[in-house]
PDB file of C-alpha atoms in Angstrom:
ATOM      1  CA  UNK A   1       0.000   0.000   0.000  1.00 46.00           C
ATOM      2  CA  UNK A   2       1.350   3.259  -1.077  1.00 50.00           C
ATOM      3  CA  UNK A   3       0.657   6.131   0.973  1.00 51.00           C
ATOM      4  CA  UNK A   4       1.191   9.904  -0.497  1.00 47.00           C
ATOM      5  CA  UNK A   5       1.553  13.008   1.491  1.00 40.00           C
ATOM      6  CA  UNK A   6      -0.184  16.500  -0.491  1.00 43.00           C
ATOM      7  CA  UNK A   7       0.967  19.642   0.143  1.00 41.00           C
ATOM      8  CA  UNK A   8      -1.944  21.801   0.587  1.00 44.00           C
ATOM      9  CA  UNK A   9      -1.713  25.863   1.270  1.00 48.00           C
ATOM     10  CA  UNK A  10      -4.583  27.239   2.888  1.00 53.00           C
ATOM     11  CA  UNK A  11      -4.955  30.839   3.593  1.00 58.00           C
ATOM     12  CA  UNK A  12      -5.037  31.256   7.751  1.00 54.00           C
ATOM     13  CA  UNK A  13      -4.946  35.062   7.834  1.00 59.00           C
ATOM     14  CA  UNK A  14      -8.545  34.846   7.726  1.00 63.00           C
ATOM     15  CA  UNK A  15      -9.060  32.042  10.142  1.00 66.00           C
ATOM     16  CA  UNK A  16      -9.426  33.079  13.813  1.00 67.00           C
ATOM     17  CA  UNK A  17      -8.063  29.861  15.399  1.00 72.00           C
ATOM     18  CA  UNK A  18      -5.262  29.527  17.926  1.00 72.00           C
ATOM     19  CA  UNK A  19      -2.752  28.138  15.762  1.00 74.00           C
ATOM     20  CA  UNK A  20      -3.507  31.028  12.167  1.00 79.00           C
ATOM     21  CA  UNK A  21      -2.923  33.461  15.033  1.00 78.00           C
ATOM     22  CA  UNK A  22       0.416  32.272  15.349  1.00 77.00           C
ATOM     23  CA  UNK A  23       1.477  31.246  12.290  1.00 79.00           C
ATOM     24  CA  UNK A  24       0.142  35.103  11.488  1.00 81.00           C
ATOM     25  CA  UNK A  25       2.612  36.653  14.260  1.00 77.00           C
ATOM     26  CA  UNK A  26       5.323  33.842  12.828  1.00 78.00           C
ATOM     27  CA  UNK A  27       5.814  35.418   9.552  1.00 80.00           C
ATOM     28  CA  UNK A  28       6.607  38.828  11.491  1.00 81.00           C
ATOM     29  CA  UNK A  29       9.885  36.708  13.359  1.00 79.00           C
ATOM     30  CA  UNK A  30      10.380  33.865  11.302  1.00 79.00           C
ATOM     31  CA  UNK A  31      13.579  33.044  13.329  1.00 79.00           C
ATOM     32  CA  UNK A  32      12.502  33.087  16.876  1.00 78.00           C
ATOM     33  CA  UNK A  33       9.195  31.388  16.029  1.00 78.00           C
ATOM     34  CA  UNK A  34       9.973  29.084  14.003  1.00 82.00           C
ATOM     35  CA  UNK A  35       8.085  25.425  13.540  1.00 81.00           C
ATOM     36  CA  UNK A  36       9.665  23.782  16.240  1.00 83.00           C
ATOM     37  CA  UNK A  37       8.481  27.139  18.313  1.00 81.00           C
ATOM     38  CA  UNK A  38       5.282  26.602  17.106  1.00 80.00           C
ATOM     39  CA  UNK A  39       4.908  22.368  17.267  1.00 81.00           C
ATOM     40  CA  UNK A  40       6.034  23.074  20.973  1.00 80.00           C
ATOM     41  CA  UNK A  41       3.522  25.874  21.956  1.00 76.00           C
ATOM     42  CA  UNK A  42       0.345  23.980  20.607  1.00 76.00           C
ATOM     43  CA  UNK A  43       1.501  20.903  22.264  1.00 77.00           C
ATOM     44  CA  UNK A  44       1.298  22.537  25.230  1.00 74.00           C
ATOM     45  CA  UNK A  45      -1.697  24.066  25.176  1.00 73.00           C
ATOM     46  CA  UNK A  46      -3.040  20.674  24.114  1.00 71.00           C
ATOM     47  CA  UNK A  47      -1.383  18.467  27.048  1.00 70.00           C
ATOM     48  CA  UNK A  48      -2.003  21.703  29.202  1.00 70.00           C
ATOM     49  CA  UNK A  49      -5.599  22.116  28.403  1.00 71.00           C
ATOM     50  CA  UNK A  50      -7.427  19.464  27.529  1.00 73.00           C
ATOM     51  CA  UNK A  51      -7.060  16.596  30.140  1.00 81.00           C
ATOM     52  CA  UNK A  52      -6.820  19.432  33.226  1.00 88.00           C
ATOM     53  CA  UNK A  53      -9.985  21.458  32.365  1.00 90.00           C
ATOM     54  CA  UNK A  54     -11.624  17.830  31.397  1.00 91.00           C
ATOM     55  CA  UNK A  55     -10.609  16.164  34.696  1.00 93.00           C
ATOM     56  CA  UNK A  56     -11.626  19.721  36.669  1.00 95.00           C
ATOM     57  CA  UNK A  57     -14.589  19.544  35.034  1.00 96.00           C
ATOM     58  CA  UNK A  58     -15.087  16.115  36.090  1.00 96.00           C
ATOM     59  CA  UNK A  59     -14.861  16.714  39.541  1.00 97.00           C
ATOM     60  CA  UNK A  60     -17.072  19.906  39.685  1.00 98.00           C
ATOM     61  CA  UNK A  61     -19.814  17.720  38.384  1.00 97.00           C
ATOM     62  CA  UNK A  62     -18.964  15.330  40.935  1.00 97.00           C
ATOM     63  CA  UNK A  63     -18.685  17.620  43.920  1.00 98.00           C
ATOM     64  CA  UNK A  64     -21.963  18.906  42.459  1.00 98.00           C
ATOM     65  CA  UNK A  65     -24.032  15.415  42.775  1.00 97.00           C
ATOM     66  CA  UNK A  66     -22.853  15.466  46.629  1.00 97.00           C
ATOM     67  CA  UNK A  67     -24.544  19.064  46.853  1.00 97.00           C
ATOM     68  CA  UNK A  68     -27.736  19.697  45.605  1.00 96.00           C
ATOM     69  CA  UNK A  69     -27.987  23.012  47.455  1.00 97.00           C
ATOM     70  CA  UNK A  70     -24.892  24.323  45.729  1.00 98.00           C
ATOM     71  CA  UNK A  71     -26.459  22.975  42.207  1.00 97.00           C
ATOM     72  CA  UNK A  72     -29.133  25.204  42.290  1.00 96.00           C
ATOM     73  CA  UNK A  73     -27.416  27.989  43.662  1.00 97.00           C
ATOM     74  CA  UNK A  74     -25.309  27.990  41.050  1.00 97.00           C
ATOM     75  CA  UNK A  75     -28.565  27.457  38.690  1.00 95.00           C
ATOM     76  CA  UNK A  76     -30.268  30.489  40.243  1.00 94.00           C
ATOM     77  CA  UNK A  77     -26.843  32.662  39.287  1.00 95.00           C
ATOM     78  CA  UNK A  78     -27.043  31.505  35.861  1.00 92.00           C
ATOM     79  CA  UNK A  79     -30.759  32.558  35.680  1.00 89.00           C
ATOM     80  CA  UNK A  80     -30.108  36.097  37.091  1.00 87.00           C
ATOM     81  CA  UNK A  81     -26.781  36.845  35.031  1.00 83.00           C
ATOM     82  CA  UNK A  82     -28.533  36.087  31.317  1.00 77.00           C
ATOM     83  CA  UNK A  83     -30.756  38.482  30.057  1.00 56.00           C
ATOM     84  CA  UNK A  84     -31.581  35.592  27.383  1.00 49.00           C
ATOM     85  CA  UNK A  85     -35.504  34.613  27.557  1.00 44.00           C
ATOM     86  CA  UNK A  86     -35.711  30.982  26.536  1.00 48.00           C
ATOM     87  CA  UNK A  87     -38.921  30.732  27.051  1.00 46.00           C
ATOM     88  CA  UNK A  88     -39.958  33.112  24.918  1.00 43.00           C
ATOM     89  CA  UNK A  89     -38.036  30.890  22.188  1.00 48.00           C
ATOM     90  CA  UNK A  90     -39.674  27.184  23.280  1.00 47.00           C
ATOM     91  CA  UNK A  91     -43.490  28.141  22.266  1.00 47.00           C
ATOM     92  CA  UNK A  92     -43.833  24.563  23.280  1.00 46.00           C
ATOM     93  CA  UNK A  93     -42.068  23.301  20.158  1.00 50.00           C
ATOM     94  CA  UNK A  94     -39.811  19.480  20.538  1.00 53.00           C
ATOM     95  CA  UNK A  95     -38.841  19.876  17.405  1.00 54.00           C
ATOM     96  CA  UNK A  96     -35.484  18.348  17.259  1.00 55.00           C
ATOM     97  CA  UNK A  97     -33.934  21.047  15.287  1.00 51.00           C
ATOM     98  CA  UNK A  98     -35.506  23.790  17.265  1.00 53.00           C
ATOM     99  CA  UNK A  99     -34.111  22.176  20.293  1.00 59.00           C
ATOM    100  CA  UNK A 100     -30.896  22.364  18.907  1.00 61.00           C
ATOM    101  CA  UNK A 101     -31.116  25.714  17.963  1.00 73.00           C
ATOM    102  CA  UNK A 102     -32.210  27.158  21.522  1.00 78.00           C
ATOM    103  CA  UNK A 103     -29.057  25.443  22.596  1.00 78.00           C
ATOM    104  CA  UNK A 104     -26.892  27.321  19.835  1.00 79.00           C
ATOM    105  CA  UNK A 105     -28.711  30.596  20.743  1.00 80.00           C
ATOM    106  CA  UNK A 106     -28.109  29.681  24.746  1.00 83.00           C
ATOM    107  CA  UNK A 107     -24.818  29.932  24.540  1.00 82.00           C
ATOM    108  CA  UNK A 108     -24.549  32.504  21.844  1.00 81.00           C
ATOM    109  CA  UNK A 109     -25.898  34.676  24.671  1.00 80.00           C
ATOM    110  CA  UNK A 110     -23.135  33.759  27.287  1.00 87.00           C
ATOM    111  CA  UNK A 111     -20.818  36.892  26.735  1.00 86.00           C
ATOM    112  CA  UNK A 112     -17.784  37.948  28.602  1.00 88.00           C
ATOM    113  CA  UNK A 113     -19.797  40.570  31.011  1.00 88.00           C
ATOM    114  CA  UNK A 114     -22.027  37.689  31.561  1.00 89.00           C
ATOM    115  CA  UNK A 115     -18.986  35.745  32.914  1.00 92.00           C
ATOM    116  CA  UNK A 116     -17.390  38.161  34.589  1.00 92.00           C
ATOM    117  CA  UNK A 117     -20.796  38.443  37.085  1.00 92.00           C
ATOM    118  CA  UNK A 118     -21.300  35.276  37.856  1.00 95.00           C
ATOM    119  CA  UNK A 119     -19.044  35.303  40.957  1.00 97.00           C
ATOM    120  CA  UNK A 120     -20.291  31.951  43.157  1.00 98.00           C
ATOM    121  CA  UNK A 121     -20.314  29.683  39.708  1.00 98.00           C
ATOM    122  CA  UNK A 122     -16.511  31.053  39.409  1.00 98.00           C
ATOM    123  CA  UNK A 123     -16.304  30.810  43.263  1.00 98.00           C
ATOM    124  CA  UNK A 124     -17.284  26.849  43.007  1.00 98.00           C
ATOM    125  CA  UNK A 125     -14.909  26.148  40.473  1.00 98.00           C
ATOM    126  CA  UNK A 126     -12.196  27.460  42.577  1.00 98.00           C
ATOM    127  CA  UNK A 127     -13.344  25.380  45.278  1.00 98.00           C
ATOM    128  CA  UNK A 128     -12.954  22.383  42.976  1.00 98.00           C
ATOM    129  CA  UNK A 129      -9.432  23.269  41.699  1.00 97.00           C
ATOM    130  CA  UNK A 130      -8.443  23.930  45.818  1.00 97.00           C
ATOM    131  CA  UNK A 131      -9.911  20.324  46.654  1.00 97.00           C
ATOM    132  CA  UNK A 132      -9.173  18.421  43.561  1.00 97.00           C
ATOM    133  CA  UNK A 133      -6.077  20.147  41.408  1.00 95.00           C
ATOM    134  CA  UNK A 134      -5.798  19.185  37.881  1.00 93.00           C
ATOM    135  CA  UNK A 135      -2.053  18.568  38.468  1.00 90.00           C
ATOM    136  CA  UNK A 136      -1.334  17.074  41.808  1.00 92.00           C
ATOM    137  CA  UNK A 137       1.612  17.400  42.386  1.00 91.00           C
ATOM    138  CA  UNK A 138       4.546  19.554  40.741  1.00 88.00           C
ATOM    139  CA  UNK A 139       8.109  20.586  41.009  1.00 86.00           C
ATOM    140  CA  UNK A 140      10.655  22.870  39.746  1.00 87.00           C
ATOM    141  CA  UNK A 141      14.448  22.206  39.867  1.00 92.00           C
ATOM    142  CA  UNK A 142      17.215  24.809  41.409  1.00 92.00           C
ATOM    143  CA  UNK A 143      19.087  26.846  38.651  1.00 93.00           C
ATOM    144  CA  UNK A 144      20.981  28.428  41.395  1.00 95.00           C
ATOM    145  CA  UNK A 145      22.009  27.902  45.327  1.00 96.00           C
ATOM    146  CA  UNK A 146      18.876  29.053  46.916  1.00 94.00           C
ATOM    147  CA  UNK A 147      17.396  29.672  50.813  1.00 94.00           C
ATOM    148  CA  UNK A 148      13.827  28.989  50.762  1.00 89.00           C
ATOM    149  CA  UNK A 149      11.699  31.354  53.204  1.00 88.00           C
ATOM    150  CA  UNK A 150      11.612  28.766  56.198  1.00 89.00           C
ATOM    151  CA  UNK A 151      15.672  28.864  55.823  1.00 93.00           C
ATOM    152  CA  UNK A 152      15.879  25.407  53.812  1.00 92.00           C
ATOM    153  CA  UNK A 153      19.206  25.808  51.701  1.00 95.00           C
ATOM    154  CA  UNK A 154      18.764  24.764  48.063  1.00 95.00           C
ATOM    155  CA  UNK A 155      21.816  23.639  45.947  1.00 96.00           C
ATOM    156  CA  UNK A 156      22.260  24.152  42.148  1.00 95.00           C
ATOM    157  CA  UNK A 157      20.302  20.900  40.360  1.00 95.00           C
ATOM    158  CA  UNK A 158      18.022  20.141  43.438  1.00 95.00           C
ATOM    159  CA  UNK A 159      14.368  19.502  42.997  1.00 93.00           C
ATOM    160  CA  UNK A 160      12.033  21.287  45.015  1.00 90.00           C
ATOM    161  CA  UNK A 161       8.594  19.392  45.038  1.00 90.00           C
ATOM    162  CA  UNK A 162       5.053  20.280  46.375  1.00 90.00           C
ATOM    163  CA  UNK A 163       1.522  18.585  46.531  1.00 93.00           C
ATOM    164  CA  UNK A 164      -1.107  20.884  45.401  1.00 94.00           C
ATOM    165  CA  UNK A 165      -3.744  17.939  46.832  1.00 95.00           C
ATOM    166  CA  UNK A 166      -2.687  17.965  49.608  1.00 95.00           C
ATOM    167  CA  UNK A 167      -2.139  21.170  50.472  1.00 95.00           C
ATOM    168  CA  UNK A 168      -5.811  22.752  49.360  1.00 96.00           C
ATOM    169  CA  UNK A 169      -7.081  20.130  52.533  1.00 96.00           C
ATOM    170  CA  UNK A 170      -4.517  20.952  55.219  1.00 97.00           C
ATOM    171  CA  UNK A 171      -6.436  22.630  57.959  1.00 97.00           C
ATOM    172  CA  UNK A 172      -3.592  25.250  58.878  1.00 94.00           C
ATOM    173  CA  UNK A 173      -3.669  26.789  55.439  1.00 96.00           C
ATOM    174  CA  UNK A 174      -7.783  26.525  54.933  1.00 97.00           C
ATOM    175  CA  UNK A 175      -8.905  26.532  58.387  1.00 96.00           C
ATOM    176  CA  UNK A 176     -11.130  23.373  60.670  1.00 96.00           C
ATOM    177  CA  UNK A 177     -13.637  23.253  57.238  1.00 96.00           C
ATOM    178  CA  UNK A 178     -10.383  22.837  54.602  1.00 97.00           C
ATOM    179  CA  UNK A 179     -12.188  19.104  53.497  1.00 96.00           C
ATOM    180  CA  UNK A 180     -15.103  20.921  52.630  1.00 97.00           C
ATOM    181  CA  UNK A 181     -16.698  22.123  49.593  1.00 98.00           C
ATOM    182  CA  UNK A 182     -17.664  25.648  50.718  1.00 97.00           C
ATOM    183  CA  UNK A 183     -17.305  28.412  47.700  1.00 98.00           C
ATOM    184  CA  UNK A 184     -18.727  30.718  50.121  1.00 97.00           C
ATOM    185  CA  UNK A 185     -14.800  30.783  51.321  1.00 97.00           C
ATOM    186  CA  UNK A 186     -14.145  32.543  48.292  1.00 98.00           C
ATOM    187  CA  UNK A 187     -17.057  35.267  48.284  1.00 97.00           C
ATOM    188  CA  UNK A 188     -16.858  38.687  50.555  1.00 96.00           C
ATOM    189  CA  UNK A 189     -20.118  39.860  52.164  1.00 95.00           C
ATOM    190  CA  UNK A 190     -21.563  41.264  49.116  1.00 95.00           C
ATOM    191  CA  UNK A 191     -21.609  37.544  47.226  1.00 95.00           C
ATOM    192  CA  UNK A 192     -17.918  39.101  45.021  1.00 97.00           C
ATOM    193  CA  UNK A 193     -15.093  37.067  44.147  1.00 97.00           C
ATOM    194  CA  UNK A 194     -12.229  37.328  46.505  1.00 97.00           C
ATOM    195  CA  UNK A 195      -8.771  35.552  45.211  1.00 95.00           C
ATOM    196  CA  UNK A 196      -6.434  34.231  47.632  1.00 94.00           C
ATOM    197  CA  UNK A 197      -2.700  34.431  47.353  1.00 94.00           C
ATOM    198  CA  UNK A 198      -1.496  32.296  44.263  1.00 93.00           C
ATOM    199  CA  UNK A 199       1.127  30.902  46.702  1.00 91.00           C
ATOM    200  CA  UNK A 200      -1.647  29.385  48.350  1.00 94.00           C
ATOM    201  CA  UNK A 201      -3.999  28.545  46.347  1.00 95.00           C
ATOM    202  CA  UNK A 202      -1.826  27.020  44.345  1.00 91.00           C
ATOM    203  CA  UNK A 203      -3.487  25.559  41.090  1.00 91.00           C
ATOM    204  CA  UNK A 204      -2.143  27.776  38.859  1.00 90.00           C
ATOM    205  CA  UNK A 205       1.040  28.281  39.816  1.00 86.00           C
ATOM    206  CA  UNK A 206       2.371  31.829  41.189  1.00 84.00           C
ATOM    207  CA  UNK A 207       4.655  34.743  39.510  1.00 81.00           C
ATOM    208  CA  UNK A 208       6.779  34.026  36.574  1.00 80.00           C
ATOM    209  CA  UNK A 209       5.210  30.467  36.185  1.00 78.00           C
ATOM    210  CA  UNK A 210       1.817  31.127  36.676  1.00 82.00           C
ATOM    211  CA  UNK A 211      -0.436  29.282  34.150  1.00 82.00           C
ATOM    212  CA  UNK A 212      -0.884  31.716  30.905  1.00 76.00           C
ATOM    213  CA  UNK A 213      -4.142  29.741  29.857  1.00 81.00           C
ATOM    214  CA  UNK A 214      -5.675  30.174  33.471  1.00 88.00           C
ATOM    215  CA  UNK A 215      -8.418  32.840  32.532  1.00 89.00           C
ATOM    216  CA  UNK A 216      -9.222  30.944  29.302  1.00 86.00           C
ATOM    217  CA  UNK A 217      -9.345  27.718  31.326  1.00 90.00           C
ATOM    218  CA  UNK A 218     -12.163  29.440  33.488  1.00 94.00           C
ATOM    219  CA  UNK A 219     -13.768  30.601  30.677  1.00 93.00           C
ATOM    220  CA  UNK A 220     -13.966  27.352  29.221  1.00 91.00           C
ATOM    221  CA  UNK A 221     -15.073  25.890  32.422  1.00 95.00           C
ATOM    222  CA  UNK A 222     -17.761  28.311  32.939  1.00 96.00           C
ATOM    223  CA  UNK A 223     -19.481  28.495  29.780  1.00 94.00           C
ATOM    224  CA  UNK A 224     -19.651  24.716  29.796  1.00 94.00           C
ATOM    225  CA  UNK A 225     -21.461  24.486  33.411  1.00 96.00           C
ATOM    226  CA  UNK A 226     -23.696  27.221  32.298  1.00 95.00           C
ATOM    227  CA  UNK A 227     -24.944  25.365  29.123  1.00 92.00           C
ATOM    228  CA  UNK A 228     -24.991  22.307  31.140  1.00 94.00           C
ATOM    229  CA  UNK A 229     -26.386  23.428  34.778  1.00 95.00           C
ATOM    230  CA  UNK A 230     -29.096  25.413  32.801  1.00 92.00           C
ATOM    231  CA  UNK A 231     -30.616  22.597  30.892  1.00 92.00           C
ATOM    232  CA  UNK A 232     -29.606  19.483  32.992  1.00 94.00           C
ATOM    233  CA  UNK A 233     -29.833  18.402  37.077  1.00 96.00           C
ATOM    234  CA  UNK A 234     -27.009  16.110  37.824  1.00 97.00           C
ATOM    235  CA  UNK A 235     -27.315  13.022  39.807  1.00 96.00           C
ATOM    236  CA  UNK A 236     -24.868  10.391  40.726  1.00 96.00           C
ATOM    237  CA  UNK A 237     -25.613   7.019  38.768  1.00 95.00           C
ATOM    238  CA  UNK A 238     -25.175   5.215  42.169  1.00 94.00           C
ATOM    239  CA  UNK A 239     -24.701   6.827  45.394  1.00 91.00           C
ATOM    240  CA  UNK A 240     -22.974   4.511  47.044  1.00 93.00           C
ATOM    241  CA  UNK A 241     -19.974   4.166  44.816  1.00 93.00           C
ATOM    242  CA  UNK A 242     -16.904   5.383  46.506  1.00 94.00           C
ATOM    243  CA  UNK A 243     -15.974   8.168  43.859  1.00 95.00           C
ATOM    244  CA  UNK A 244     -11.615   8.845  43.966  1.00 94.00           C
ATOM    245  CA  UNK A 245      -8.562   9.356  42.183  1.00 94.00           C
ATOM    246  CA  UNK A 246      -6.298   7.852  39.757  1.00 90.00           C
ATOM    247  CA  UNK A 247      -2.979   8.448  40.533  1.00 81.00           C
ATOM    248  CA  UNK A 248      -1.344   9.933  37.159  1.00 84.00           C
ATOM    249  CA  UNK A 249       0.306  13.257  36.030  1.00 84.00           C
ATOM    250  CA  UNK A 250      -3.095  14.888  35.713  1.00 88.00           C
ATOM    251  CA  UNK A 251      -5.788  13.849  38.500  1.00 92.00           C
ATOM    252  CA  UNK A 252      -8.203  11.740  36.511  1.00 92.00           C
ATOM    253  CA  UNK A 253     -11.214  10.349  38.291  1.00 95.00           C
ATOM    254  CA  UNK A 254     -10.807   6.431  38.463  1.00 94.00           C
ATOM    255  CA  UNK A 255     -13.521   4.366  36.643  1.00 93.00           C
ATOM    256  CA  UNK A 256     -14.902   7.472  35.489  1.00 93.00           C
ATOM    257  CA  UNK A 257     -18.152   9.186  36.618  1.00 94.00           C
ATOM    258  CA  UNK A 258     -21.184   7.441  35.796  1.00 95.00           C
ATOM    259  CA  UNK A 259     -24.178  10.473  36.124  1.00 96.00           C
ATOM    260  CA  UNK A 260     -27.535  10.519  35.667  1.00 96.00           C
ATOM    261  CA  UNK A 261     -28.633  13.668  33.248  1.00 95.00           C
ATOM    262  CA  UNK A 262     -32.105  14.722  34.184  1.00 95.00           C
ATOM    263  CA  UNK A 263     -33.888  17.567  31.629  1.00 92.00           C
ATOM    264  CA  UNK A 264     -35.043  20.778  33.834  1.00 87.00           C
ATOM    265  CA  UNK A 265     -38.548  21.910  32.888  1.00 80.00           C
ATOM    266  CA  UNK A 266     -37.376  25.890  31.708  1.00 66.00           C
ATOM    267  CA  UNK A 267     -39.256  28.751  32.749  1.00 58.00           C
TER     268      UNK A 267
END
């Protein structure tokens, strides 16, 4: 069997995609980003986005099942942040189609200022990422002799390791409740979004290595439990199932997460 390889150009100045936008800003400095420049940046945001905001995902849904009350508050946000009236759009129609398109329209309607209010939903997924961080456990490795803050001397080539999982439940750093899913820890008086210090909440990283794709990660995150929480109640497929981890580089859930899917009746 022969196999042949075409060469096709295709013009990506007019695509909007991640990768036209580089290869755009690569014909501007050909020699610093080059294809290996590129190959490596896409790969990355491809190992670095897809299983973490998949797995986080995951988990918020699971976290979710264990508490209803937090479901719906989260459902009630979503309901007073869109100014889109579905029902004005059902008119009582199943029409597959028109199902499909009040979906399309749904989250058409989820803009950026509509995000940027919905404070407890973002609140939650913090709470998830503090509880159950997409990457466990990290490390970075000395380029220089180095005295950590608690006096710990660091020589050149050592590697300095932490575990996110374990420190987003130590009681010293979150207080007696640090085991529990509380995004109320994460709101001021007034219900706004209060960020703790990236040293420790430490999902994310902190300073020069903080995660570039964190905002688009929570964008991603949020527009996908909007769509979802709006249309669907989640319910575990069986409640008795002890739900944990599997240990890898990214923290999968093991087995999966069998859910039950149940269609809200929209008003």
């Amino acid at each position: 069997m022969c196999g042949y390889i075409y060469m096709v150009h295709i013009d990506f100045k007019d695509k909007e995609d991640i990768l036209s936008r580089f290869l755009v800003e690569s014909e501007k400095n050909p020699d610093t980003m080059n294809e290996k420049y590129l190959r490596d940046i896409i790969l990355n945001f491809m190992i670095a986005g897809k299983d973490t905001t998949a797995n986080t995902l995951s988990w918020f849904i699971y976290l979710l099942c264990k508490n209803p009350t937090i479901q719906e508050k989260i459902v009630q946000e979503i309901k007073g942040s869109l100014l889109f009236s579905l029902q004005e759009k059902i008119n009582n129609n199943n029409d597959e189609a028109h199902e499909n398109n009040i979906v399309d329209n749904f989250v058409a309607d989820i803009t950026d200022a509509t995000l940027d209010k919905m404070h407890y939903l973002h609140a939650a997924l913090t709470e998830t990422l503090r509880l159950y961080p997409a990457v466990p456990t990290d490390g970075r490795v000395a380029l220089v002799d180095d005295v950590l803050p608690d006096g710990l001397k660091v020589k050149k080539g050592d590697g300095v390791y932490y575990i996110s999982y374990a420190m987003g439940r130590m009681p010293y750093i979150w207080g007696e409740d640090a085991e529990e899913f509380r995004p109320e820890r994460w709101l001021d008086p007034n219900g706004v979004f209060q960020p703790q210090s990236p040293f420790k909440f430490i999902s994310f990283h902190a300073r020069p290595r903080i995660c570039l794709g964190k905002d688009f990660a929570y964008r991603q995150m949020k527009i996908f439990a909007i769509a979802m929480l709006h249309f669907f109640r989640f319910r575990l497929a069986d409640d008795t199932r002890n739900v944990t981890y599997k240990t890898m580089f990214t923290l999968h859930i093991a087995g999966g997460l069998p859910v039950r899917a149940i269609r809200r009746t929209l008003q």
